[in-house]
Coordinates of N, CA and C in Angstrom, one line a residue:
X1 N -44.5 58.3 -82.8 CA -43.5 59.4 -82.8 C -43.7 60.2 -84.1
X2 N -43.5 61.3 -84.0 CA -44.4 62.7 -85.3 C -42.4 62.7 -85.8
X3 N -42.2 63.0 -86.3 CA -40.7 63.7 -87.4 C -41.4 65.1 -88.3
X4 N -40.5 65.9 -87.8 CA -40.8 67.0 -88.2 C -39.9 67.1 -89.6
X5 N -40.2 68.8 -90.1 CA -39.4 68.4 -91.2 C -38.1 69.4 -91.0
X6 N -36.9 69.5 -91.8 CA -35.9 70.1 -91.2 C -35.9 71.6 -92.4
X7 N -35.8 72.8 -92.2 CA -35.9 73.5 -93.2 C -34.2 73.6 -93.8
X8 N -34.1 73.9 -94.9 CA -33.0 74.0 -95.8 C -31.9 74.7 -95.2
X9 N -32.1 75.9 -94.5 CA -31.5 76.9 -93.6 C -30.7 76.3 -92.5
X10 N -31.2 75.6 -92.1 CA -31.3 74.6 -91.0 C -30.0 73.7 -90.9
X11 N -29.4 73.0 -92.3 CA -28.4 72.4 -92.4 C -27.1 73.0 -92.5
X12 N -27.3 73.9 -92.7 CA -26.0 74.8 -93.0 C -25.1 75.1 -93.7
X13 N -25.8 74.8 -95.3 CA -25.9 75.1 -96.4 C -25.2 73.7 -97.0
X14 N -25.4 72.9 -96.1 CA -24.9 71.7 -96.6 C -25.7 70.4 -97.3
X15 N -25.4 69.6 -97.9 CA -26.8 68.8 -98.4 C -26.4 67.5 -97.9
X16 N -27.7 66.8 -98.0 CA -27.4 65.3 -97.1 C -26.4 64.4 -98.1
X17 N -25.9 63.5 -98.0 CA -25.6 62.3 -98.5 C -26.8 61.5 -98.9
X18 N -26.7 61.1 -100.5 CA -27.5 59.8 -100.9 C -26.9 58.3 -99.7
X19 N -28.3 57.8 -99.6 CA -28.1 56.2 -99.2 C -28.5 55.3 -99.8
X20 N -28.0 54.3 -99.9 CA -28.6 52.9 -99.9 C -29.1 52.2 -99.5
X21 N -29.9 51.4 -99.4 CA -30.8 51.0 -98.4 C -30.2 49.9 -97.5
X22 N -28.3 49.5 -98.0 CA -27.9 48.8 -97.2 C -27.6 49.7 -96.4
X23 N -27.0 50.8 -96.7 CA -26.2 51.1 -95.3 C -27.3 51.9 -94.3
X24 N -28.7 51.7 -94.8 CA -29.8 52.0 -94.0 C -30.1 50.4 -92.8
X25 N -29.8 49.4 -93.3 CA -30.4 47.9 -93.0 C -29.5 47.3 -92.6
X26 N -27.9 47.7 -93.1 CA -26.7 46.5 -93.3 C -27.0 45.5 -94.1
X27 N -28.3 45.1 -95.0 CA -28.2 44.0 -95.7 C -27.9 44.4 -97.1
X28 N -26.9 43.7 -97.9 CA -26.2 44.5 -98.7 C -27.0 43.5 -99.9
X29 N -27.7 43.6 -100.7 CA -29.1 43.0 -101.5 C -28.6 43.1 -103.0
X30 N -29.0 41.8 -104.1 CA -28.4 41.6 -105.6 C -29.5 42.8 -106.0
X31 N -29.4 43.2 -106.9 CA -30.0 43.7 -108.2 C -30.3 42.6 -109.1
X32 N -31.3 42.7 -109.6 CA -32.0 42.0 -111.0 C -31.2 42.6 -112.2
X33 N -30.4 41.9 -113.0 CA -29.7 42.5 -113.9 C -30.3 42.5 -115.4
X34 N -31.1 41.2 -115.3 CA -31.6 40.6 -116.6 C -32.7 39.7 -116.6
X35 N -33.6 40.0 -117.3 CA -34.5 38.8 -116.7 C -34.9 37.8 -118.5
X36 N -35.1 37.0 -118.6 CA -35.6 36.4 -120.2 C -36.3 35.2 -119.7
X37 N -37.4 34.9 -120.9 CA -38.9 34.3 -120.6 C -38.9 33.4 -122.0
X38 N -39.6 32.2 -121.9 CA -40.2 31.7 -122.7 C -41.1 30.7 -122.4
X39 N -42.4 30.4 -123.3 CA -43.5 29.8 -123.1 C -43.0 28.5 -124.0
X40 N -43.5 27.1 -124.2 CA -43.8 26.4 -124.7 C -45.0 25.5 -124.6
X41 N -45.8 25.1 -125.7 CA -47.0 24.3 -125.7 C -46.8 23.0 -126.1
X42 N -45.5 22.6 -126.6 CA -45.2 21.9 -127.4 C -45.4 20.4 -126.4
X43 N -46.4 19.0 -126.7 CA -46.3 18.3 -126.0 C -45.1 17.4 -125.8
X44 N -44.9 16.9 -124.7 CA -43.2 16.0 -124.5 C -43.4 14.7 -123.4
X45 N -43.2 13.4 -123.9 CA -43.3 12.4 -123.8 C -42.0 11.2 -123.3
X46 N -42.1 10.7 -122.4 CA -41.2 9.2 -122.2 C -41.6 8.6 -121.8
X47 N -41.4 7.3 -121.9 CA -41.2 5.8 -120.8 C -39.7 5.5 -120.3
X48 N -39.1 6.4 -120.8 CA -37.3 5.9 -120.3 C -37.5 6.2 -119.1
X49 N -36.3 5.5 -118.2 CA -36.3 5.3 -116.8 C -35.0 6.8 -116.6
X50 N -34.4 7.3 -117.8 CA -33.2 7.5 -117.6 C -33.5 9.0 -117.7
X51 N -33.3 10.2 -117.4 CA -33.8 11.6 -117.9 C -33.6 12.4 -119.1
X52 N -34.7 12.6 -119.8 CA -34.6 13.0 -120.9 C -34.9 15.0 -121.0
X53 N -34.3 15.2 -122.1 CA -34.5 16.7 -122.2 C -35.9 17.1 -123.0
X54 N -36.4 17.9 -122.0 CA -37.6 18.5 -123.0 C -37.4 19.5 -123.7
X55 N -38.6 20.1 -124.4 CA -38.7 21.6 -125.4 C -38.5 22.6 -124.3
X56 N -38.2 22.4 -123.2 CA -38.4 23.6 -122.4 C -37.3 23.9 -121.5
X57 N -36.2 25.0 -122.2 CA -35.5 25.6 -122.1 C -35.0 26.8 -122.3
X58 N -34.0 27.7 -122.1 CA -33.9 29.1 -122.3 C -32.4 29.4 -122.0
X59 N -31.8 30.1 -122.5 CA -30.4 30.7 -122.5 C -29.7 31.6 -121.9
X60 N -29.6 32.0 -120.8 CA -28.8 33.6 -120.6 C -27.3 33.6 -120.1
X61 N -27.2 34.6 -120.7 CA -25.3 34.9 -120.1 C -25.6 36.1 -119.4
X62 N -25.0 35.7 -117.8 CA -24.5 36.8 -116.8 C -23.1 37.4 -117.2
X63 N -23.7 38.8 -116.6 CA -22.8 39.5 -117.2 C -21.1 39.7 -116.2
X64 N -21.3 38.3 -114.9 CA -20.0 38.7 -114.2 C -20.2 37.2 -113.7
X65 N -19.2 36.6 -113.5 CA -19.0 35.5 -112.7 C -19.2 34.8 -111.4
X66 N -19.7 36.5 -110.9 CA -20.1 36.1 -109.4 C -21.5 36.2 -109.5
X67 N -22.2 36.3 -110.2 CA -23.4 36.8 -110.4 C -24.1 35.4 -110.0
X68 N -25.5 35.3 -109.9 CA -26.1 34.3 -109.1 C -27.4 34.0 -110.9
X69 N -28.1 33.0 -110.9 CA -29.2 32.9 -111.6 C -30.5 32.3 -111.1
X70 N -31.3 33.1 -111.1 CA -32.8 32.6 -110.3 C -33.5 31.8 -111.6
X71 N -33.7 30.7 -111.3 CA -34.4 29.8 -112.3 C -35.9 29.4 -111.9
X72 N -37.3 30.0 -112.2 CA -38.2 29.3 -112.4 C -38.7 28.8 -113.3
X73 N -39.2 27.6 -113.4 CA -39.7 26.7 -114.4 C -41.1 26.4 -113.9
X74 N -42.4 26.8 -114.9 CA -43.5 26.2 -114.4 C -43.6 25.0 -115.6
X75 N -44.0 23.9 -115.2 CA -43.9 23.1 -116.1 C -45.8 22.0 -115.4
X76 N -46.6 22.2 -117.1 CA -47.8 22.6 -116.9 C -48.6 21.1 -117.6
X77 N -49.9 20.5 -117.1 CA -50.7 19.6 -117.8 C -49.5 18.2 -117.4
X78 N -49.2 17.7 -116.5 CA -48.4 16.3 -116.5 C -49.4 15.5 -116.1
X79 N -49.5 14.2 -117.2 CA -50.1 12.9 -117.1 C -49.0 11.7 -117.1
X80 N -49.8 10.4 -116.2 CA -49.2 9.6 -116.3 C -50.3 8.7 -116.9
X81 N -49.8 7.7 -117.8 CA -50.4 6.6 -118.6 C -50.7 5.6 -118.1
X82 N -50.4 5.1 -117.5 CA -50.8 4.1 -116.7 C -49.7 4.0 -115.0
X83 N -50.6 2.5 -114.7 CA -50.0 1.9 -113.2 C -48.7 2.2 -112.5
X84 N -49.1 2.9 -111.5 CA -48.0 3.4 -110.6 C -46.6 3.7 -111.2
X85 N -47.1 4.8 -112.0 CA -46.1 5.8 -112.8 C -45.8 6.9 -112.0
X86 N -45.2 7.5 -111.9 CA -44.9 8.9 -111.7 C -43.9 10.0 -112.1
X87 N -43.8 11.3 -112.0 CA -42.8 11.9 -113.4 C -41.7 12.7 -112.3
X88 N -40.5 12.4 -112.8 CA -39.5 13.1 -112.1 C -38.7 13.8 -112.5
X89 N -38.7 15.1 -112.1 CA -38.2 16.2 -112.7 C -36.9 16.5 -112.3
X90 N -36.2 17.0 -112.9 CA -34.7 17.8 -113.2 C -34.3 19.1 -113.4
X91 N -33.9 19.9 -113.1 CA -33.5 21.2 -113.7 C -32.2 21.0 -114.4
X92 N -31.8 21.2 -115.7 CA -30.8 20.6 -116.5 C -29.6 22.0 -116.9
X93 N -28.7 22.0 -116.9 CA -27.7 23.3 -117.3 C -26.8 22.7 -117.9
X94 N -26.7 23.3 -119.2 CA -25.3 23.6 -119.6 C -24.4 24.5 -119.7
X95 N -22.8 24.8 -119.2 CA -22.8 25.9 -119.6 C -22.0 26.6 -118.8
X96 N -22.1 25.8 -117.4 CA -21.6 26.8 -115.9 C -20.4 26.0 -115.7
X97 N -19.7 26.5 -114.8 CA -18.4 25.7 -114.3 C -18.1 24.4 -113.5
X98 N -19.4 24.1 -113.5 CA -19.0 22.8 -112.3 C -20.0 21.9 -113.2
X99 N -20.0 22.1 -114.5 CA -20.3 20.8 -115.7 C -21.9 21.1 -115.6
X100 N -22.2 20.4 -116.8 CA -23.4 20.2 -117.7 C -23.9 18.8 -117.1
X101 N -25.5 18.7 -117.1 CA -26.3 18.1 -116.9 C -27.3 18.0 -115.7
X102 N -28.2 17.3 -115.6 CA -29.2 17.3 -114.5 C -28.1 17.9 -113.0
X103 N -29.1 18.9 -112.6 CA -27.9 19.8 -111.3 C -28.7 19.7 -110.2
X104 N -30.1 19.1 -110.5 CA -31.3 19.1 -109.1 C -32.1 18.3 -109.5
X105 N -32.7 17.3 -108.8 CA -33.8 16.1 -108.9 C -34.9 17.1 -108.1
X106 N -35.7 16.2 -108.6 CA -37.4 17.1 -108.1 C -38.1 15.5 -108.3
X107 N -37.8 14.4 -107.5 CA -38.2 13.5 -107.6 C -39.5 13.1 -106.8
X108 N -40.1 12.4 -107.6 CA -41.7 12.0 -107.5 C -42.8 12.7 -106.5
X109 N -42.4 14.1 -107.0 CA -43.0 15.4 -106.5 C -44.3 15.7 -107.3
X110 N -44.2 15.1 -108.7 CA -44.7 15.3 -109.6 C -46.1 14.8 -110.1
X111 N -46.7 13.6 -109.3 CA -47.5 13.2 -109.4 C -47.1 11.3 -109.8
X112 N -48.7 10.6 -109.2 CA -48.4 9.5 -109.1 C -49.9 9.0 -109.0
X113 N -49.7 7.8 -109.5 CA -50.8 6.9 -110.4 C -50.6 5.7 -109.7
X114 N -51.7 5.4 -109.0 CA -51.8 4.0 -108.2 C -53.1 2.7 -108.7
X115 N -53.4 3.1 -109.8 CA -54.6 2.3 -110.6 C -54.1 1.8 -112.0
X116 N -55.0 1.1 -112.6 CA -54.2 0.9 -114.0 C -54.8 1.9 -114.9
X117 N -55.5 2.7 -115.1 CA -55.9 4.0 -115.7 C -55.2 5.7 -115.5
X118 N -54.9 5.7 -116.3 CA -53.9 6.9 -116.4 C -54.4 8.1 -115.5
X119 N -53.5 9.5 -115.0 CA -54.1 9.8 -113.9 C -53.3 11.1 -114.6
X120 N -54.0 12.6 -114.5 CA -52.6 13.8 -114.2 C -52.7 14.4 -113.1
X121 N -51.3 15.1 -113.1 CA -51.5 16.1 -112.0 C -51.2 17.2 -112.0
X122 N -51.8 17.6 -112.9 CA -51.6 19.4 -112.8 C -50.3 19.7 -113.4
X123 N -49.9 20.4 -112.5 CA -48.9 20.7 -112.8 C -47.8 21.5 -111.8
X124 N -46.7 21.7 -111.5 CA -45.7 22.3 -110.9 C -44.8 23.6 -111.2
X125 N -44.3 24.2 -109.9 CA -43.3 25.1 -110.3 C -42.2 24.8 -109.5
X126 N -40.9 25.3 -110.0 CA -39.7 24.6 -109.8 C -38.8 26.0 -109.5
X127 N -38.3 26.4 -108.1 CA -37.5 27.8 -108.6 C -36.3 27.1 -107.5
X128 N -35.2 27.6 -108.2 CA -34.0 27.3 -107.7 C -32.9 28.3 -108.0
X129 N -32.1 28.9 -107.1 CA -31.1 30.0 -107.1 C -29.6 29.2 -107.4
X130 N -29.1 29.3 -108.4 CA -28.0 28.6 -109.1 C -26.4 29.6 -109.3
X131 N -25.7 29.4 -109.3 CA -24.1 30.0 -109.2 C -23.5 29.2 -110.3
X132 N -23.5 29.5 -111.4 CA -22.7 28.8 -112.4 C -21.6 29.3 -112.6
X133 N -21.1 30.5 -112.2 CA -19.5 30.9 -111.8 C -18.9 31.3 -113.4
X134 N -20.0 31.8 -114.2 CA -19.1 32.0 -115.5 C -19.9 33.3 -116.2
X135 N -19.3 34.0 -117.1 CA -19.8 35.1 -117.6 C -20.5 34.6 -119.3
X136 N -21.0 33.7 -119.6 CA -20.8 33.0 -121.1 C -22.0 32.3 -121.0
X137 N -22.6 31.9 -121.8 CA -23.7 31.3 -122.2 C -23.8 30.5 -121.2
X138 N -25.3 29.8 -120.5 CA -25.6 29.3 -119.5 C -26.7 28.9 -120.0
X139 N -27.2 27.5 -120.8 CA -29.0 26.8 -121.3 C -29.4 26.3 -119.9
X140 N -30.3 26.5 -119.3 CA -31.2 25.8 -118.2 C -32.4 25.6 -119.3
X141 N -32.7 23.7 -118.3 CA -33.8 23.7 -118.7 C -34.7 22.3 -117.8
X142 N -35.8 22.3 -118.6 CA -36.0 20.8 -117.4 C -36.1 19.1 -117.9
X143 N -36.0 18.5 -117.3 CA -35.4 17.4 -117.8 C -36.5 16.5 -117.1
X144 N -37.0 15.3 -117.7 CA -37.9 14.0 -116.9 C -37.7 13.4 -117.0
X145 N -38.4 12.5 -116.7 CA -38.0 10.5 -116.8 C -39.4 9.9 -116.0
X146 N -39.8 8.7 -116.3 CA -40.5 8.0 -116.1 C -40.2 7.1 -114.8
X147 N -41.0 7.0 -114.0 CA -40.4 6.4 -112.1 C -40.7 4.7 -113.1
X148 N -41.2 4.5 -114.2 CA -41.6 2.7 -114.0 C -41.5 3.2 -115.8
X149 N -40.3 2.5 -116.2 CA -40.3 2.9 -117.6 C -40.7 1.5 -119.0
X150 N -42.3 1.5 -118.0 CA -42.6 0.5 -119.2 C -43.8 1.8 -120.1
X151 N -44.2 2.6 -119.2 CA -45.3 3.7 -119.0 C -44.7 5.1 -119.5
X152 N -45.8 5.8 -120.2 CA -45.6 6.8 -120.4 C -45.8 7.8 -119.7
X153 N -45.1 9.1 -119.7 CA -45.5 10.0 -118.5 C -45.1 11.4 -119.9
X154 N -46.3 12.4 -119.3 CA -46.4 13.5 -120.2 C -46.1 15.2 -119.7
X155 N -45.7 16.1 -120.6 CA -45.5 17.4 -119.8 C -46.6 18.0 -121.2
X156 N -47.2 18.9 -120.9 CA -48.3 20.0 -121.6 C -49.2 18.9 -122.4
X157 N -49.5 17.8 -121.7 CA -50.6 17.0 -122.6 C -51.6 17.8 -122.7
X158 N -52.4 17.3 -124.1 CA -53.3 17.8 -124.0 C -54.3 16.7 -124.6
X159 N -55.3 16.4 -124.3 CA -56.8 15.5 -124.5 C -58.0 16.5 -125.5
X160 N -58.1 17.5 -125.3 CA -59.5 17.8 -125.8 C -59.9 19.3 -125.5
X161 N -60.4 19.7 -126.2 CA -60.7 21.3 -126.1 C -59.7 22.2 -127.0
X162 N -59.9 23.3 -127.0 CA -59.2 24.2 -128.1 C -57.9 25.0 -127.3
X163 N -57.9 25.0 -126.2 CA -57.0 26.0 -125.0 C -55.9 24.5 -124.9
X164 N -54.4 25.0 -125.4 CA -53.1 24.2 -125.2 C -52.8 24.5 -123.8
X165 N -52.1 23.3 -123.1 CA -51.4 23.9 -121.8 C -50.1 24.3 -122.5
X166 N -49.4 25.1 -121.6 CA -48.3 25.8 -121.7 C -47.4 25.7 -120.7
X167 N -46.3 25.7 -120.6 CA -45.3 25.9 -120.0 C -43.9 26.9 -119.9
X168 N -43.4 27.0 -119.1 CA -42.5 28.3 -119.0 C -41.3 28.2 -118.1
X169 N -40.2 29.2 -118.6 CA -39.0 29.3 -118.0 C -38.5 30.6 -117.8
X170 N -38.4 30.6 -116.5 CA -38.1 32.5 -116.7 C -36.6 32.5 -116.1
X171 N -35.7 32.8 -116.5 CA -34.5 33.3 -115.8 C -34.0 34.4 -115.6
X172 N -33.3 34.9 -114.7 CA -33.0 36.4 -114.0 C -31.8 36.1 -113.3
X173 N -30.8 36.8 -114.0 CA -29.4 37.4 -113.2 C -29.6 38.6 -112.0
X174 N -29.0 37.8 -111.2 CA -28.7 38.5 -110.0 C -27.9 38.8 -109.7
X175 N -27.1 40.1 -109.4 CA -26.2 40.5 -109.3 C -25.0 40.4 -107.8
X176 N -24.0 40.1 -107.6 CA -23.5 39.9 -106.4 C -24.1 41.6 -105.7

C-alpha cells in the first residue's frame, strides 16, 4: 500500500496534533530517567556458607516512588578452589521499602567443581527489574557465599597475565 503525501492546503489551515507512540500502540512505555555505572577489578573471596558483600556495588536515588530500577550486574573471572564447590549469588539492596538485604538468590547458577582441583567459570550476568517504592538513596549490589564452606570460591580472580578481570553494575531508573 503507497501513502501519499497530504499538502498543507489540504488540511484546512489546521495543524496535526503531536502523538505518542502510546496513543499510537496503547502501550503506555517507562522512560530511562537515569542510568550510573561502575567497574570493579578488585578481587573478592569466601568460604562462608552464609552471604557475604562484595566490592561491587552502586547507589541511585529515583526520582519518584513509583519509579521502577533496572539492575544489571556483570560479575566476571569466578573460581572455585577446590571439591564440589560452587558460588551463589545474590543481588543485595539497601535502601527500598520492603527492607535491606539479599532480595534475589541466583543459586548455583554460577559454576561448579566436581574434582578436587579448583575449576572457574567465567563468569555471569544478573539483570533484574526491582520496585523499591522510595524516592531516597537505594545501594544495590551483589552478594556470594560458598555452596560447601570449607572452600574458597572467587569473583575477578586473577592467576597470571597483565589484563585484570573486571566487573560491573549498571543501574537505570525507569520511569512509571
Amino acid at each position: 500500500m503507497a501513502f501519499s503525501k497530504i499538502a498543507a492546503e489540504n488540511l484546512g489551515g489546521s495543524t496535526l496534533p503531536a502523538l505518542a507512540g502510546g496513543s499510537l500502540t496503547g502501550i503506555s512505555a517507562g522512560k530511562i530517567a537515569q542510568c550510573v555505572n561502575s567497574v570493579f577489578s578488585n578481587n573478592n573471596s569466601t568460604n562462608s556458607s552464609t552471604y557475604s558483600a562484595t566490592s561491587i556495588t552502586k547507589a541511585i536515588t529515583p526520582s519518584a516512588t513509583n519509579s521502577k530500577v533496572l539492575v544489571i550486574i556483570n560479575v566476571s573471572s569466578m573460581y572455585m578452589a577446590n571439591s564440589e564447590t560452587n558460588i551463589d549469588l545474590g543481588i543485595s539492596r539497601s535502601g527500598g521499602s520492603s527492607g535491606d538485604g539479599t532480595i534475589l538468590e541466583f543459586e548455583g547458577t554460577a559454576g561448579y567443581d566436581q574434582d578436587n582441583t579448583g575449576g572457574g567459570a567465567g563468569g555471569t550476568t544478573i539483570t533484574y527489574l526491582d520496585s523499591p517504592a522510595v524516592n531516597s538513596a537505594v545501594t544495590y549490589g551483589i552478594n556470594f557465599r560458598s555452596s560447601n564452606n570449607s572452600h574458597n570460591v572467587y569473583i575477578n580472580h586473577w592467576i597470571r597475565g597483565d589484563v585484570r578481570p573486571r566487573s560491573s553494575i549498571t543501574l537505570m531508573e525507569v520511569l512509571a
